[in-house]
CSV table of C-alpha atoms and ligand atoms in Angstrom, one decimal:
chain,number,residue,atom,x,y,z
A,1,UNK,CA,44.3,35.9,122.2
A,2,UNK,CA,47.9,35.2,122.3
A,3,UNK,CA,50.9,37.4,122.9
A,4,UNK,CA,52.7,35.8,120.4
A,5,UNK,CA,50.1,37.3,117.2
A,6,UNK,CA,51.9,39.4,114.8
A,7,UNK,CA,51.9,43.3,115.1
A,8,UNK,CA,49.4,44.9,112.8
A,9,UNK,CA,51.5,46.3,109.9
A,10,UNK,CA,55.1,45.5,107.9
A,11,UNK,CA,57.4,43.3,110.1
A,12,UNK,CA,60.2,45.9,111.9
A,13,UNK,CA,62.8,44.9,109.9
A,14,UNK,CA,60.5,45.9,106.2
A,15,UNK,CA,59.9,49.1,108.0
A,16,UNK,CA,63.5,50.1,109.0
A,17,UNK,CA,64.6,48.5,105.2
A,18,UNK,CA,61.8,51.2,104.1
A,19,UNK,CA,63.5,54.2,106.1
A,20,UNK,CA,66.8,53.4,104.9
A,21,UNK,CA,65.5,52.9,101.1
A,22,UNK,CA,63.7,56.9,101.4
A,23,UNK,CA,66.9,58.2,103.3
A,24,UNK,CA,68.7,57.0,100.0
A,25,UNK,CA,66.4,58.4,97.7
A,26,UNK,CA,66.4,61.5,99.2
A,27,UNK,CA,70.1,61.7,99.2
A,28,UNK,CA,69.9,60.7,96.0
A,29,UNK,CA,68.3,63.3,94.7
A,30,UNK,CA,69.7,66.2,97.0
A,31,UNK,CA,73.5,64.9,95.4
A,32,UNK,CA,71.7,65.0,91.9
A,33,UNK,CA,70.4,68.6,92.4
A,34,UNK,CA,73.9,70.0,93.5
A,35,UNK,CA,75.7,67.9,90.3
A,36,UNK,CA,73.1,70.2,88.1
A,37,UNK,CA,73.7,73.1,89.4
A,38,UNK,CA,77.2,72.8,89.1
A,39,UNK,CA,77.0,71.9,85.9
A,40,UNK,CA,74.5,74.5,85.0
A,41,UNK,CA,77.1,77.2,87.0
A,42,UNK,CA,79.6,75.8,84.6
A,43,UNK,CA,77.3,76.3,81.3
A,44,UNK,CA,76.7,79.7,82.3
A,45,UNK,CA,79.7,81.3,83.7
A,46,UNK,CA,81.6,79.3,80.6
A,47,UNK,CA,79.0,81.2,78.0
A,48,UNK,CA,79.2,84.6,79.7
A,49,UNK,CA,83.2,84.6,79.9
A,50,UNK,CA,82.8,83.1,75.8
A,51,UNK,CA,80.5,86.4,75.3
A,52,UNK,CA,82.4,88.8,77.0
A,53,UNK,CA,85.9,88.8,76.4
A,54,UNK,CA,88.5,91.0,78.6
A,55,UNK,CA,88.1,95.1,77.7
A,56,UNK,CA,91.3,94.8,76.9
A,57,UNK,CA,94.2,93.0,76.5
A,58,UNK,CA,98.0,94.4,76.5
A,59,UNK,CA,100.8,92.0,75.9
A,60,UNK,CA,104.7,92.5,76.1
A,61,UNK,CA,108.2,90.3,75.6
A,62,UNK,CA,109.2,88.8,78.7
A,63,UNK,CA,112.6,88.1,77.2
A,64,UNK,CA,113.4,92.0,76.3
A,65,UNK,CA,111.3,93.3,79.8
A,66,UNK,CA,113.8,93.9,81.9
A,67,UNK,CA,116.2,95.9,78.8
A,68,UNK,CA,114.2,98.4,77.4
A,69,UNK,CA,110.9,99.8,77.5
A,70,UNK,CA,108.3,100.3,80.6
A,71,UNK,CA,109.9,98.1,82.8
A,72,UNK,CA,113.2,98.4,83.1
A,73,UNK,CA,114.6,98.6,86.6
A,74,UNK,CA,115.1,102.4,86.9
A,75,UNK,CA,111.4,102.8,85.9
A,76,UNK,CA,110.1,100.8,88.6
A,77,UNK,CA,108.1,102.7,91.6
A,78,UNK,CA,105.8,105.2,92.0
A,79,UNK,CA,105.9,108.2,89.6
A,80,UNK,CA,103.7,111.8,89.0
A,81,UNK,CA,103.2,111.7,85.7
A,82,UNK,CA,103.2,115.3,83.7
A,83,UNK,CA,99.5,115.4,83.4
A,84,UNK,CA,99.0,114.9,87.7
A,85,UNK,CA,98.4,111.1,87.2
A,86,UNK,CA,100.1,109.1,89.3
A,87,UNK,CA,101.0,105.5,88.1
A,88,UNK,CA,103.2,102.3,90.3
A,89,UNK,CA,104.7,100.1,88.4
A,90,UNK,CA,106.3,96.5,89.5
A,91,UNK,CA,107.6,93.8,88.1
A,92,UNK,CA,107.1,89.8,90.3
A,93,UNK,CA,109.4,87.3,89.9
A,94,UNK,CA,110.1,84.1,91.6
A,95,UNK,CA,110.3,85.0,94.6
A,96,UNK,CA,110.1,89.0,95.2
A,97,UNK,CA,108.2,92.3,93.9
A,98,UNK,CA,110.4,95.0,92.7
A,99,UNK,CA,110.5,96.9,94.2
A,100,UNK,CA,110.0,95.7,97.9
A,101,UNK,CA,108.1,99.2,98.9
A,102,UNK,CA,105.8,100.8,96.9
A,103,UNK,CA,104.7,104.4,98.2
A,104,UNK,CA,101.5,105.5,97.2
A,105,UNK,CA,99.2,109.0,98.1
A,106,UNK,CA,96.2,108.8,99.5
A,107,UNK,CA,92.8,110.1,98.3
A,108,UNK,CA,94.1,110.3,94.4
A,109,UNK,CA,93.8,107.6,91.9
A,110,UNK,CA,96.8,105.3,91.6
A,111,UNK,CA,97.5,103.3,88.2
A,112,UNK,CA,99.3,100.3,88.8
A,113,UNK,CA,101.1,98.5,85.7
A,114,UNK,CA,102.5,95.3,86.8
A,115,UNK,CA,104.2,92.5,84.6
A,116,UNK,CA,105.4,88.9,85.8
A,117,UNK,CA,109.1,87.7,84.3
A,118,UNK,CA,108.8,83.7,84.9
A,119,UNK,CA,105.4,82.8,86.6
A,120,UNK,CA,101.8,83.1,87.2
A,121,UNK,CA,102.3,85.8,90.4
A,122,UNK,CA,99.2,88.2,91.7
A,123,UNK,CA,99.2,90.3,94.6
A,124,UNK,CA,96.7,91.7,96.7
A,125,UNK,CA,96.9,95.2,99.1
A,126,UNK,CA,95.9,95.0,102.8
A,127,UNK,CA,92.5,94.8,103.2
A,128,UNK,CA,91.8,96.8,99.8
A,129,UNK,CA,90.3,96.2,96.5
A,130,UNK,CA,93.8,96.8,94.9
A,131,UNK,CA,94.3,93.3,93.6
A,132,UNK,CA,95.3,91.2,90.2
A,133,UNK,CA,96.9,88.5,88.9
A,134,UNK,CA,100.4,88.6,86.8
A,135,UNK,CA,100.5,86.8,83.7
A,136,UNK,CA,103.9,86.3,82.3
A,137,UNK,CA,103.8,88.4,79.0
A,138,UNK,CA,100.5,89.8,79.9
A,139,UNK,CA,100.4,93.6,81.4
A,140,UNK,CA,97.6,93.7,84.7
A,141,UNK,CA,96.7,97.4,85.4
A,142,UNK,CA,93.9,98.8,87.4
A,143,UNK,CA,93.4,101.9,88.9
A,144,UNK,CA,92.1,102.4,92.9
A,145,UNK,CA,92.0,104.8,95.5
A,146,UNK,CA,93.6,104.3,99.1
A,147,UNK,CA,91.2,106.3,101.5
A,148,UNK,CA,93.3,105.8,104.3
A,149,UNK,CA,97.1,106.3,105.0
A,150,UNK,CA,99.6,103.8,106.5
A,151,UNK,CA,101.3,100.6,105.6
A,152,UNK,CA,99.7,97.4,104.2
A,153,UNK,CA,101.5,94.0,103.0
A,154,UNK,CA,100.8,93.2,99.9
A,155,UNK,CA,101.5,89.5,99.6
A,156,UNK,CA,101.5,87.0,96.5
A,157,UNK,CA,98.4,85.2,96.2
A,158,UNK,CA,99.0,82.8,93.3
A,159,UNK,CA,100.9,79.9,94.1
A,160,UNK,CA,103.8,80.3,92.1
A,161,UNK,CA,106.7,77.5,93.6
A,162,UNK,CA,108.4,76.2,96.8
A,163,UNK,CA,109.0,80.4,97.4
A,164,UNK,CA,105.7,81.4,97.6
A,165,UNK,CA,104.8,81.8,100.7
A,166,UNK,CA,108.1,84.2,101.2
A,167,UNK,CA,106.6,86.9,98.2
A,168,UNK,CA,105.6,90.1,99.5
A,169,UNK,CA,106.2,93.2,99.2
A,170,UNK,CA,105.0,96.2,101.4
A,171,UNK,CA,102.6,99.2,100.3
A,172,UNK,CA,102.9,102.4,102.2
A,173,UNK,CA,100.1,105.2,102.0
A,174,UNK,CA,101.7,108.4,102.5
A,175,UNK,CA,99.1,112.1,102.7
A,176,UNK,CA,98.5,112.9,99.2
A,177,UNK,CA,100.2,116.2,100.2
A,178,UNK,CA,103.1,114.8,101.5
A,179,UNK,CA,103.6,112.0,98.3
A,180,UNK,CA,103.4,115.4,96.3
A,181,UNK,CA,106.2,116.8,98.0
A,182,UNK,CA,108.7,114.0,97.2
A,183,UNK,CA,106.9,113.3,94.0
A,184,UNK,CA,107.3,116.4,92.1
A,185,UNK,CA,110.3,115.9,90.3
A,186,UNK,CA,109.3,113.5,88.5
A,187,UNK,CA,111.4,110.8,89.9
A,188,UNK,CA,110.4,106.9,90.7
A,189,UNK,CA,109.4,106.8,94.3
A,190,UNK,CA,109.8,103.3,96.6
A,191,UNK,CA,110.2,103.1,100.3
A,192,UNK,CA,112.8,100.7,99.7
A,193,UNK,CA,115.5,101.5,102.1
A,194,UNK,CA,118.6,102.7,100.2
B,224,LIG,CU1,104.6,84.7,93.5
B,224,LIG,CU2,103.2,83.2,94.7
């Protein structure tokens, strides 16, 4: 018998040609699964955002904004409403918040109503859930409780040009008791300093 007799089975190079072939085919088909699946994540989120439209929707003029109505500068802040509700309301523009310090009590609801003048803006609280996007002639409002007191930033988080990264503004959390103090008559708070 001689050394030289071929190895029972495919020559080496069929079976490492083999190995590679499966290794594609498997790859293959792993690739294919994740192209369905995010198609089918498309299919569905597209037909459940198509069924379900926003609650609702609130529009205002972004040319008139800043002259009359809701948010004009002097109504800008933090305010007590009448009926004990207490509401913030800012206005983003490239490539600042107004206003720059936003007080807020802790342990009550807040409202914010927020409005962009030029671009797509958002803005996010801290660590909190207090977060939205600002649509230029859209109005974003939402309404959360701040459990704990002290200061958070409360950066941009939509890329909205070259000053992006520079757009924040600052959110402090005063003792509900002590927001109530400064908040009773009925003025627009900030902790901007004046
Ligand atoms: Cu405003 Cu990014």
């Amino acid at each position: 018998m001689s050394n030289l007799a071929p190895a029972a089975g495919p020559q080496p190079e069929h079976r490492s040609e083999a190995i590679a072939v499966a290794a594609e085919r498997r790859w293959a088909i792993i690739v294919g699964i994740i192209i369905a699946l995010l198609i089918a994540m498309m299919v569905v989120t597209g037909l459940h955002w198509a069924a379900m439209p926003p609650s609702r929707v609130e529009t205002i003029d972004v040319k008139t904004l800043h002259l009359s109505g809701e948010f004009v500068e002097n109504n800008l802040g933090t305010v007590l409403q009448p009926d004990g509700k207490v509401t913030a309301r800012l206005v983003a523009q490239r490539y600042s918040f107004v206003p720059q310090c936003i007080v807020v009590p802790a342990d009550m609801p807040v409202t914010f109503r927020a409005t962009s003048t030029d671009a797509i803006h958002g803005f996010v609280v801290g660590t909190t859930n207090a977060n939205t996007m600002l649509i230029p002639g859209f109005v974003a409002t939402f309404t959360t409780t701040f459990r704990h007191t002290g200061e958070h930033l409360m950066p941009c988080h939509e890329y909205c040009g070259t000053g992006h990264e520079a757009m924040w503004s600052r959110v402090q959390v005063l003792p509900a008791d002590e927001f109530l103090a400064k908040a009773r008559g009925g003025e627009r708070l900030s902790c901007v300093p004046r």
